[in-house]
mmCIF file of C-alpha atoms in Angstrom:
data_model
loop_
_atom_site.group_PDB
_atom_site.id
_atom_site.type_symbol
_atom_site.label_atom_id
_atom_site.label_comp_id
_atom_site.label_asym_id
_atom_site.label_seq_id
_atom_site.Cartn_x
_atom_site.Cartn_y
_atom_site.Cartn_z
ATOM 1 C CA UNK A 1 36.611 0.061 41.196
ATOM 2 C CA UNK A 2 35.919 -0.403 37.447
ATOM 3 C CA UNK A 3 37.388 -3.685 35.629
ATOM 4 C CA UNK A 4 37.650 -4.955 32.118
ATOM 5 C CA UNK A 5 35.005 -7.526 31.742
ATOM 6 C CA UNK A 6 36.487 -11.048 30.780
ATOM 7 C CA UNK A 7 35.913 -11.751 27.350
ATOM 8 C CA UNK A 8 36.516 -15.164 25.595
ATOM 9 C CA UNK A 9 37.930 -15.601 22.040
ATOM 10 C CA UNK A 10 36.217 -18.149 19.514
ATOM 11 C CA UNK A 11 38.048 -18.670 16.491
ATOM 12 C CA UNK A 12 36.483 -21.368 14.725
ATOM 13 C CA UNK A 13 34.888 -19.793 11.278
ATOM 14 C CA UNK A 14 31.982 -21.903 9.944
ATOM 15 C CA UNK A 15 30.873 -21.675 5.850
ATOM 16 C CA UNK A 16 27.618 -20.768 5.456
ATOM 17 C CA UNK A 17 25.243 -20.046 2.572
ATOM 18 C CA UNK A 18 23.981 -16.641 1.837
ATOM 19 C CA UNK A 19 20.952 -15.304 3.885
ATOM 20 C CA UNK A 20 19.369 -12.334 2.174
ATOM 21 C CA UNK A 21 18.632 -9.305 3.802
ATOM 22 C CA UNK A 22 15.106 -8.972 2.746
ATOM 23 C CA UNK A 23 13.568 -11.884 4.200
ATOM 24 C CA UNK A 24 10.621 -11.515 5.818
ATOM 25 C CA UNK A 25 9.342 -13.719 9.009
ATOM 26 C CA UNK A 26 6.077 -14.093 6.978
ATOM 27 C CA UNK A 27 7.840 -15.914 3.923
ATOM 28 C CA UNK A 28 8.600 -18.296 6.677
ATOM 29 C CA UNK A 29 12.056 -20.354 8.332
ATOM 30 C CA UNK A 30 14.971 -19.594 6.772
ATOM 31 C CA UNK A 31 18.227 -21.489 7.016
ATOM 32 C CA UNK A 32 21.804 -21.232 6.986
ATOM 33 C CA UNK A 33 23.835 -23.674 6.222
ATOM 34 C CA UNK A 34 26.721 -24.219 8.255
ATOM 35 C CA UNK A 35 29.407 -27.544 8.023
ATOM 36 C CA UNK A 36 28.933 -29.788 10.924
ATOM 37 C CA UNK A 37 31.752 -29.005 13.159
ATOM 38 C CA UNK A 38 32.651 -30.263 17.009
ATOM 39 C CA UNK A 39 34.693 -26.638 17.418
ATOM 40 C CA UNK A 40 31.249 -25.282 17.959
ATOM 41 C CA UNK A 41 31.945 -24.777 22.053
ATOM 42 C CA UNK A 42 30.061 -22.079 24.594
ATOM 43 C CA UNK A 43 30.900 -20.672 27.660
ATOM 44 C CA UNK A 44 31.507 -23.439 30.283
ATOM 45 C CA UNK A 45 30.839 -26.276 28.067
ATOM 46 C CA UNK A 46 32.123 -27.901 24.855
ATOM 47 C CA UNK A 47 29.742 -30.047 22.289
ATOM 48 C CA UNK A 48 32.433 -32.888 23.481
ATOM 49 C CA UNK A 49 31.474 -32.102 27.673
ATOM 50 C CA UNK A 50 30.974 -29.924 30.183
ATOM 51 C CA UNK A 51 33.304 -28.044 32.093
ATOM 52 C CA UNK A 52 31.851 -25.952 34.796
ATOM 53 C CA UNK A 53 33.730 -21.923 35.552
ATOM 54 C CA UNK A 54 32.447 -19.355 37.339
ATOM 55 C CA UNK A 55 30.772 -18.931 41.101
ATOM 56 C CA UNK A 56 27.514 -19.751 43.179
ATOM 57 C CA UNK A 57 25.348 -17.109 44.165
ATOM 58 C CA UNK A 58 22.419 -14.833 42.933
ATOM 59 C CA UNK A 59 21.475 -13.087 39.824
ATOM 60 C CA UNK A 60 18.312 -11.458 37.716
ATOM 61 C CA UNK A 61 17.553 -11.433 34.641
ATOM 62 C CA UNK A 62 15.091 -9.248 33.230
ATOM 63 C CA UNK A 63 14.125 -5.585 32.117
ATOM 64 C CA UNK A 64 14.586 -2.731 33.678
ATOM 65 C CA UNK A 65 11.535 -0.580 34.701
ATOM 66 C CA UNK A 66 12.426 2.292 36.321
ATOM 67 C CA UNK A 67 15.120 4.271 38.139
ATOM 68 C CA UNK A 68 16.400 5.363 41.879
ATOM 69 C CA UNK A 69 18.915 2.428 41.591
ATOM 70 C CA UNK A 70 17.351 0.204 39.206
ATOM 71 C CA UNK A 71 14.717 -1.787 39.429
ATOM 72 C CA UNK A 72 14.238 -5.497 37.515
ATOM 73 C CA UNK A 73 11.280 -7.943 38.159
ATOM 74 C CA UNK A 74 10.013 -5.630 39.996
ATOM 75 C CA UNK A 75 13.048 -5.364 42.561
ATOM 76 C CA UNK A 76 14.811 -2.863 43.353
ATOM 77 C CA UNK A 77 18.818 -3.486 43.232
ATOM 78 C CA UNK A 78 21.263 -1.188 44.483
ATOM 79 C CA UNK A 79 24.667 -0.131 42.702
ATOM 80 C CA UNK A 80 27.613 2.014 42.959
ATOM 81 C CA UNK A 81 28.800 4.786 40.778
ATOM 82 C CA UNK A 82 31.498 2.559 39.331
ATOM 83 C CA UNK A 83 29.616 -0.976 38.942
ATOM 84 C CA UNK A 84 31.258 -2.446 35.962
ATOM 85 C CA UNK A 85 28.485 -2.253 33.063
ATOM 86 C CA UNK A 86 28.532 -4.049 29.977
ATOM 87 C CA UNK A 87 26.406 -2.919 26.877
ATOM 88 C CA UNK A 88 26.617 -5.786 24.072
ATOM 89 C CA UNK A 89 30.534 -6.673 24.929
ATOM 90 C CA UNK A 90 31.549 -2.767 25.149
ATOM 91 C CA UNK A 91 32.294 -1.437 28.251
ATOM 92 C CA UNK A 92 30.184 1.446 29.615
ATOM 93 C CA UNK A 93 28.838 3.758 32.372
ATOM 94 C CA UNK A 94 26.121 3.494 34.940
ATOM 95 C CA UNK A 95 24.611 6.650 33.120
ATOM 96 C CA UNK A 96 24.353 4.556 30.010
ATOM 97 C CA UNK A 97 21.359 2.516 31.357
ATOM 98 C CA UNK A 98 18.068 2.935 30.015
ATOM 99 C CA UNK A 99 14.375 2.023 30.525
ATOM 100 C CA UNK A 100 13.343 -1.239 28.702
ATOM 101 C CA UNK A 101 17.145 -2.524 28.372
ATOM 102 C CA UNK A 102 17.232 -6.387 29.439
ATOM 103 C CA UNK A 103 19.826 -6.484 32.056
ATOM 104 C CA UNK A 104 21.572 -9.744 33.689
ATOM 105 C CA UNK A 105 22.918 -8.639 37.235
ATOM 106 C CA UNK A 106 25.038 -10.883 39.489
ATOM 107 C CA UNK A 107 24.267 -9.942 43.040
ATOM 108 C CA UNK A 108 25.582 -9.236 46.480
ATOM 109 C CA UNK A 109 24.040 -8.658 49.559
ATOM 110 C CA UNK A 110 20.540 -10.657 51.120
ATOM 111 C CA UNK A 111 17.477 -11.550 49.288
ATOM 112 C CA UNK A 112 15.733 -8.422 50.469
ATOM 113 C CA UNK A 113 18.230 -5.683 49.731
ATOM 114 C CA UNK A 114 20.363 -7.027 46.473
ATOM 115 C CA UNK A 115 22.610 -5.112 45.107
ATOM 116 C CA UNK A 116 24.466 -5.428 42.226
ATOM 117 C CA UNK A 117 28.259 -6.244 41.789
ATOM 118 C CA UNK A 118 27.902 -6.214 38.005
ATOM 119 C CA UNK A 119 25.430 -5.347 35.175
ATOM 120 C CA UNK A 120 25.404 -6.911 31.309
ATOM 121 C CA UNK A 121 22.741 -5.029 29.334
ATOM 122 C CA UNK A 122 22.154 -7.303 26.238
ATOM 123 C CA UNK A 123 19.995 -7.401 22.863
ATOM 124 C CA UNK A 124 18.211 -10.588 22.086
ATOM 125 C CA UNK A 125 19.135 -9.435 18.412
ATOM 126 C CA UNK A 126 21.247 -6.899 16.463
ATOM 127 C CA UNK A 127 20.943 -6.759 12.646
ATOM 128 C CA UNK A 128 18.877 -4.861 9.969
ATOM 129 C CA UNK A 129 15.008 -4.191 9.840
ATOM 130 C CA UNK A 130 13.735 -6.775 7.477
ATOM 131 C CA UNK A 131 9.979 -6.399 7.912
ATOM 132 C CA UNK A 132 7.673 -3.583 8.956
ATOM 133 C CA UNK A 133 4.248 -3.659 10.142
ATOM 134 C CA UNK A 134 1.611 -1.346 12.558
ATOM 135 C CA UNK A 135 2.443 -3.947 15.059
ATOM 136 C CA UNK A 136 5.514 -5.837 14.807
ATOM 137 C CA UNK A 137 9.083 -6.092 12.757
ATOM 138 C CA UNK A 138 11.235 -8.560 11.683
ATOM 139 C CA UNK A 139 14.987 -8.614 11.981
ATOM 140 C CA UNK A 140 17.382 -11.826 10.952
ATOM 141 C CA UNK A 141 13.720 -13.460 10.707
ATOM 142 C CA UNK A 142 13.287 -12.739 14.279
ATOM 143 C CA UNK A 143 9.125 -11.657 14.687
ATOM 144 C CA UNK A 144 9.535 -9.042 16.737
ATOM 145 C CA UNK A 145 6.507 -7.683 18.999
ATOM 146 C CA UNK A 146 5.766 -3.872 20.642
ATOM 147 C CA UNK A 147 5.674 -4.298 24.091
ATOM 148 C CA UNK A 148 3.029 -1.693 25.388
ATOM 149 C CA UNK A 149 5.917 1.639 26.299
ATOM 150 C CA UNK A 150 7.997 0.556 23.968
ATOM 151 C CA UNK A 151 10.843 2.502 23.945
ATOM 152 C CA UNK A 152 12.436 2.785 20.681
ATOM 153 C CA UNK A 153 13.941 4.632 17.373
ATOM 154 C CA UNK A 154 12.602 5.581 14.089
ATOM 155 C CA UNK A 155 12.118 2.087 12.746
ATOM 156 C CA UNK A 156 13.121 2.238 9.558
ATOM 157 C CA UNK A 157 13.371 -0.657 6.603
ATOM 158 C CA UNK A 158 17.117 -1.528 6.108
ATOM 159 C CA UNK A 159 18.683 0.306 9.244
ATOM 160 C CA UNK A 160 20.370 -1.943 11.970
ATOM 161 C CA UNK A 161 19.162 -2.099 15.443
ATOM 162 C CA UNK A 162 19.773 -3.777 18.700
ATOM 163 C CA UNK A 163 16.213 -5.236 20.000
ATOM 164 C CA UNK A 164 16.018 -5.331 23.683
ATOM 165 C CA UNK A 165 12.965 -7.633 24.705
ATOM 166 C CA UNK A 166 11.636 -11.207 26.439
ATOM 167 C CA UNK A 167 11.441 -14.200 23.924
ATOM 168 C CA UNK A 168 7.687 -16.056 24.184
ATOM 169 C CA UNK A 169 8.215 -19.613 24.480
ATOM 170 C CA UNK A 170 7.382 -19.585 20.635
ATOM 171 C CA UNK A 171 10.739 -17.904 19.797
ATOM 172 C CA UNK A 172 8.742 -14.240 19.470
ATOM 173 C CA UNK A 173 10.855 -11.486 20.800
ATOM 174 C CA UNK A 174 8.271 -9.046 23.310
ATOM 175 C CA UNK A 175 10.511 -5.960 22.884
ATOM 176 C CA UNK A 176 10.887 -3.536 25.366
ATOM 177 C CA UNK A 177 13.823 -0.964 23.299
ATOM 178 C CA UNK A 178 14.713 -0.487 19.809
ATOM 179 C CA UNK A 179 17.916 1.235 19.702
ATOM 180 C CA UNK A 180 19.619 2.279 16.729
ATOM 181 C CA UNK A 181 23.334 0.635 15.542
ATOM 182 C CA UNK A 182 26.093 1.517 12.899
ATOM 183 C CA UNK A 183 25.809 -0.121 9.998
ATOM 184 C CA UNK A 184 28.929 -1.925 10.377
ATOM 185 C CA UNK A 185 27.651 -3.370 13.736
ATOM 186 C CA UNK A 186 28.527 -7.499 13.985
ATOM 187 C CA UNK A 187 25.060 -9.039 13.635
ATOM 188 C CA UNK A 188 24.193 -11.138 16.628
ATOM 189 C CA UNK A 189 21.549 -12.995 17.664
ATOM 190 C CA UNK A 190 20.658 -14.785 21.112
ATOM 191 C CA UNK A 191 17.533 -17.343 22.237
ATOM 192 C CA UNK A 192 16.923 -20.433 23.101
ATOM 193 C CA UNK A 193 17.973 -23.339 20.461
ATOM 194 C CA UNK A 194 15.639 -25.724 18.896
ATOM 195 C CA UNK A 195 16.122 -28.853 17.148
ATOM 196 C CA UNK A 196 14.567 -28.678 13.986
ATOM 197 C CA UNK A 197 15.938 -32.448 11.964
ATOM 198 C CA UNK A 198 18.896 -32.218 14.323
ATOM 199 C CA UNK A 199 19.499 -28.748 13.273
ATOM 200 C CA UNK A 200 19.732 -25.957 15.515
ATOM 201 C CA UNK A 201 16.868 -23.542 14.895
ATOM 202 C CA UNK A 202 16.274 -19.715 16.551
ATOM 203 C CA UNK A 203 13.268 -18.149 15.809
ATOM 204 C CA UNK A 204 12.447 -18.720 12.246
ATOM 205 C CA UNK A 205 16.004 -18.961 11.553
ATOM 206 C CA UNK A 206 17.296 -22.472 11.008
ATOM 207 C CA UNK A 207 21.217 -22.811 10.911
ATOM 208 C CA UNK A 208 22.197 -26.356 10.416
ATOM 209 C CA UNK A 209 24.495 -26.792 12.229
ATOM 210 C CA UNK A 210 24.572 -30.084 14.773
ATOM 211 C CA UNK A 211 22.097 -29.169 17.862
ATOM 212 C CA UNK A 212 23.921 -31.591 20.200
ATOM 213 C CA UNK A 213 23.497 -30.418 23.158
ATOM 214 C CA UNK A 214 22.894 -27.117 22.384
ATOM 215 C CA UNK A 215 19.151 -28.435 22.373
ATOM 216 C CA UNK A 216 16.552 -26.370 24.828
ATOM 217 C CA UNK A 217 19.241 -23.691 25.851
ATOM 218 C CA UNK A 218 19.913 -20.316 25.138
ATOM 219 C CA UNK A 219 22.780 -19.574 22.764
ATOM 220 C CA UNK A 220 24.545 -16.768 21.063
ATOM 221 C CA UNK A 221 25.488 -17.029 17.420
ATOM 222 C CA UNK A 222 27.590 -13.897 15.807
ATOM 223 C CA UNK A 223 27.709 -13.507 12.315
ATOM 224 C CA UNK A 224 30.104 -12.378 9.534
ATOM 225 C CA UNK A 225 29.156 -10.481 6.522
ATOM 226 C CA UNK A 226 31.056 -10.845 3.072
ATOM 227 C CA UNK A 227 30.323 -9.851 -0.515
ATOM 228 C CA UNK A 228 28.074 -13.428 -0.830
ATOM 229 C CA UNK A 229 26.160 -12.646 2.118
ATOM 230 C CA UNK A 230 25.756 -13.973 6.168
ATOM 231 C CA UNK A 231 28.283 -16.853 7.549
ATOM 232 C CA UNK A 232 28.510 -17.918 10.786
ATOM 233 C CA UNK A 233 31.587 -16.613 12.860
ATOM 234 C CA UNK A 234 30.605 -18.689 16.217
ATOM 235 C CA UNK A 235 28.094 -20.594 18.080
ATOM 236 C CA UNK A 236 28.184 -20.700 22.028
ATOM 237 C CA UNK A 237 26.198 -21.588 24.811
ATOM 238 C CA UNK A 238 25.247 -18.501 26.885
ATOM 239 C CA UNK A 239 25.405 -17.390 30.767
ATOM 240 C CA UNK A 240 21.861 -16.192 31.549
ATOM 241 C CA UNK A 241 23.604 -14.372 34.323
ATOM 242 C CA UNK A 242 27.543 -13.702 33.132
ATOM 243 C CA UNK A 243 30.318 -14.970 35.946
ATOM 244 C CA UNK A 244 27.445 -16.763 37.484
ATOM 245 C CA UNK A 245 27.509 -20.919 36.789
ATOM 246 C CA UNK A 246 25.396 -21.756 39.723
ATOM 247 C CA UNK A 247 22.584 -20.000 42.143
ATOM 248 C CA UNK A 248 19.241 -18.734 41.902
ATOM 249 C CA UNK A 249 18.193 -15.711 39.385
ATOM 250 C CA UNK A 250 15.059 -14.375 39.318
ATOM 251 C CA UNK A 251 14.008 -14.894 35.387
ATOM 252 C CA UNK A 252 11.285 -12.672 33.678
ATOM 253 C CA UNK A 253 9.775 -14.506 30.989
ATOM 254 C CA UNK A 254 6.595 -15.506 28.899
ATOM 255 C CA UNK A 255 5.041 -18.422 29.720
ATOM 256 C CA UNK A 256 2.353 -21.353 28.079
ATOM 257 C CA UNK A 257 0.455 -23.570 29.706
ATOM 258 C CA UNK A 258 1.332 -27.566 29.018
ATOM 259 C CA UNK A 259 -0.862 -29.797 30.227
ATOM 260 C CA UNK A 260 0.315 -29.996 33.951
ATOM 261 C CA UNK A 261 3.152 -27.094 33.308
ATOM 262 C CA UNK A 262 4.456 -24.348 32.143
ATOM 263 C CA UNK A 263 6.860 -23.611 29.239
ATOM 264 C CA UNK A 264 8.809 -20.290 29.717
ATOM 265 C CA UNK A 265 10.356 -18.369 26.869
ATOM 266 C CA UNK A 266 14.074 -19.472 28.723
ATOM 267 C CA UNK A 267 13.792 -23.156 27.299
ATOM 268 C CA UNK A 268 12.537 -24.395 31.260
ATOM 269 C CA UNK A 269 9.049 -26.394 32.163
ATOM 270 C CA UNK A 270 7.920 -24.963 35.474
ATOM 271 C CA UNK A 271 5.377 -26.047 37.748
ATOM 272 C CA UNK A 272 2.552 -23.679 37.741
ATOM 273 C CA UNK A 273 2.663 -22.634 41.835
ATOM 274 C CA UNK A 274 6.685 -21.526 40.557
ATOM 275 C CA UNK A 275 5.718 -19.020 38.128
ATOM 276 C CA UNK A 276 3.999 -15.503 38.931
ATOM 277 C CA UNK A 277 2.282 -14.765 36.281
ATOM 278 C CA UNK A 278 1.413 -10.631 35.993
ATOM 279 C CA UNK A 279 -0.692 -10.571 33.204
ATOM 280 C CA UNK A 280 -3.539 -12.402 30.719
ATOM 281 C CA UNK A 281 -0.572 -12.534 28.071
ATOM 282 C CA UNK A 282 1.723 -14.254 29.751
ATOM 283 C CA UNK A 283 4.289 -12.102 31.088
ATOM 284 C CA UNK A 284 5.519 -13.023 34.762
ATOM 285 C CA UNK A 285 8.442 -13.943 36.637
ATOM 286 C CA UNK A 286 10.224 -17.043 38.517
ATOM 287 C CA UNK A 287 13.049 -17.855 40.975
ATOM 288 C CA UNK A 288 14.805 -20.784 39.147
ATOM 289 C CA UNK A 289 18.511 -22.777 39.428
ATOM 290 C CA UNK A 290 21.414 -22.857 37.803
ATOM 291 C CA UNK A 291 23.455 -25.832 38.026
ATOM 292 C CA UNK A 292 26.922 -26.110 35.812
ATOM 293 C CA UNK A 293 25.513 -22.416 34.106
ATOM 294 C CA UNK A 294 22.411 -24.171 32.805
ATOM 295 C CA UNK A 295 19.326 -22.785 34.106
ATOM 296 C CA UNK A 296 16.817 -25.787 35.600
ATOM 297 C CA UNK A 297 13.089 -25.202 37.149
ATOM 298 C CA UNK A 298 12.974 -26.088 40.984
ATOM 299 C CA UNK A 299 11.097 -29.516 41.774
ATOM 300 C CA UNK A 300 8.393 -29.503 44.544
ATOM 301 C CA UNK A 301 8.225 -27.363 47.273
ATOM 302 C CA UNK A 302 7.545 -23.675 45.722
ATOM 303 C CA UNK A 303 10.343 -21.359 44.679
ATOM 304 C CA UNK A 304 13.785 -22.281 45.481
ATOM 305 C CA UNK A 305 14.346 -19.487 47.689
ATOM 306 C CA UNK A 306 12.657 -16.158 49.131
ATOM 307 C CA UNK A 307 12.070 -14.054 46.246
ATOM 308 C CA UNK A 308 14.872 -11.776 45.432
ATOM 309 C CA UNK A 309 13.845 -8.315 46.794
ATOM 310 C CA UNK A 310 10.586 -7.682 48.293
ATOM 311 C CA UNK A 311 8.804 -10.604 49.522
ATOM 312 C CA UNK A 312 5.393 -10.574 49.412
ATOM 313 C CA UNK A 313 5.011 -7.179 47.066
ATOM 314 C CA UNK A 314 2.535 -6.991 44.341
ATOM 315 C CA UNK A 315 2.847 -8.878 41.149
ATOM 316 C CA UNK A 316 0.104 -7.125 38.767
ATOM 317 C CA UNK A 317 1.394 -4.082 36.431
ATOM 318 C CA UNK A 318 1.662 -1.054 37.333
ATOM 319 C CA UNK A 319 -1.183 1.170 36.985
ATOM 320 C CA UNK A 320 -3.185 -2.007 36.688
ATOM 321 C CA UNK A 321 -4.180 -3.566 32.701
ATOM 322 C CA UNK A 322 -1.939 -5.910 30.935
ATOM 323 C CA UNK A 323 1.759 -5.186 31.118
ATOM 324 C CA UNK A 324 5.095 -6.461 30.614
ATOM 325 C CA UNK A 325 6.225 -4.726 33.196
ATOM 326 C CA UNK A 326 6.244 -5.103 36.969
ATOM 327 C CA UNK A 327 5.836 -2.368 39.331
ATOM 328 C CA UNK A 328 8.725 -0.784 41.122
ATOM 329 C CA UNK A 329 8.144 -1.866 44.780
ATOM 330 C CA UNK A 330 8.506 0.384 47.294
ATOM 331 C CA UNK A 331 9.737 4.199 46.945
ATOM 332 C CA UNK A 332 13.140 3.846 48.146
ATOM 333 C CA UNK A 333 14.952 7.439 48.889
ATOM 334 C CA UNK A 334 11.492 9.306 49.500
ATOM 335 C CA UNK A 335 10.791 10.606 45.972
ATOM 336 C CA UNK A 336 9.769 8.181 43.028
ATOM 337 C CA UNK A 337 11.810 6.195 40.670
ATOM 338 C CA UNK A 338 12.986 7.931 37.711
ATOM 339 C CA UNK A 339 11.530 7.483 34.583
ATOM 340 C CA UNK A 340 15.225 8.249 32.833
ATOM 341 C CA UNK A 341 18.746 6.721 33.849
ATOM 342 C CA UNK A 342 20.983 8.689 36.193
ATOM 343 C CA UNK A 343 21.718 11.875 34.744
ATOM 344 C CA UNK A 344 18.546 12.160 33.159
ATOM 345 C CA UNK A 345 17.129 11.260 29.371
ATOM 346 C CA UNK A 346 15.771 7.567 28.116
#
């Protein structure tokens, strides 16, 4: 049965100066400046402490590559007609998925036949085209990358658009859709936050506002728009998986070898036996913690659990070459996954 989706109210307003709409990622970081202010808060924790919500259990996070349920990292999850879906905080269908939307699924069932007891379908960033090239875009001084199939709108200079992609662990969205907004869409903009002189820093964007301990973990910031320009409406720690404080989720991400480790795109150091990496680029996936709704690598020992799904399946892209995607494992329901959503269309 369908329910609303709990949503949490932030009130606290926060100056800013203006940001102008046509800067580019190649002029370089740009800033705005917010007052220093301890209302700043996120879901399940407060700049002051933490205050752990939500329930154990399982989750993914990742994009989805085909149809015939759906499938993410390469798993296939199960759903009913009436899941409750979530597209950017407005309430949807099942029919309203798409190919290349980033999905974060809590999960029922076993490891090896998930299925999903929610779906949030969210846009690392939502705001207008700043930047056009033959290969990338920029938007709120986001670089934004093609994925190979990209799905996506006319891109157009000046027209908002929700991106849809996997952030590389140096802040560059990988998108996977480009979808089209109103004009009057709230811009919003999600990744993980860096300190940059104690300032908290997305991207090429740098909004000074305290990091605290906002520092290494993913965030949301919404914005306002006036007659001077951009402020900043709120600043909150984010739920990689939404409901879900602590678990396992099966994370698709970029990652970069550090000396003995890895650095994913989520903020987390891995071990290299934890990640399973698909392609020369980067792309791959691990099974990783959360603990009080902050997402931590597993120590020693290889992934924290049996991989969600299909144990043992093939990692390389489909169709072999180098992919963001993973395959769709397995040909549940005896014909092949879709390449549209239920009901047909992309």
């Amino acid at each position: 049965m369908s329910a609303k989706l709990r949503r949490r109210n932030f009130f606290q307003l926060l100056m800013v100066s203006p940001l102008m709409a046509t800067s580019s990622a190649a002029a370089g970081q740009k800033a705005i400046t917010a007052s220093p202010d301890e209302g700043i808060g996120g879901t399940g924790q407060s700049i002051k402490g933490e205050t752990v919500h939500g329930i154990g259990g399982t989750g993914a996070f990742g994009t989805i590559q085909s149809f015939g349920s759906i499938f993410v990292n390469g798993h296939r999850i199960t759903y009913a007609p009436d899941v409750p879906v979530d597209i950017d905080g407005v309430q949807a269908r099942a029919g309203a998925l798409r190919l290349g939307h980033v999905v974060r699924v809590a999960l029922n069932g076993s490891f090896d036949k998930p299925s999903a007891s929610a779906i949030h379908v969210t846009s690392e960033v939502i705001g207008p085209i700043e930047q056009i090239s033959s290969k990338n875009i920029s938007v709120l001084s986001q670089i934004i990358e093609f994925a190979p199939g990209l799905y996506k709108t006319k891109i157009k200079l000046g027209k908002v658009v929700a991106v849809h992609g996997i952030r590389r662990p140096n802040g560059t969205i990988v998108a996977t859709r480009i979808e089209r907004r109103p004009a009057n869409s709230e811009f919003v903009l999600r990744g993980v936050a860096r300190g940059q002189k104690d300032r908290l820093q997305i991207g090429s964007l740098q909004i000074n506002v305290p990091i605290a301990s906002l520092a290494d973990r993913r965030v949301i910031v919404n914005f306002e728009r006036n007659a001077s320009g951009l402020k900043v409406k709120r600043v909150r720690l984010e739920d990689l998986v939404p409901g879900l404080q602590r678990g396992i989720v099966s994370v698709e991400t970029y990652g970069e070898k550090a000396g003995k480790n890895i650095i994913a795109g989520v903020g987390v150091q891995l071990q290299p036996s934890l990640f399973r990496e698909t392609s020369p680029s980067g792309h791959g996936y691990a099974n990783m913690y959360l603990e009080a709704g902050r997402l931590v690598a597993p120590q020693t020992g290889g992934n924290p659990a049996p991989p969600i799904g299909n144990p043992g399946g093939p990692l390389g892209p489909p169709n072999g070459g180098d992919s963001h995607q993973a395959p769709a494992f397995g040909n549940p329901g005896g014909g092949p996954p879709g390449e549209g959503p239920p009901g047909g269309g992309k």
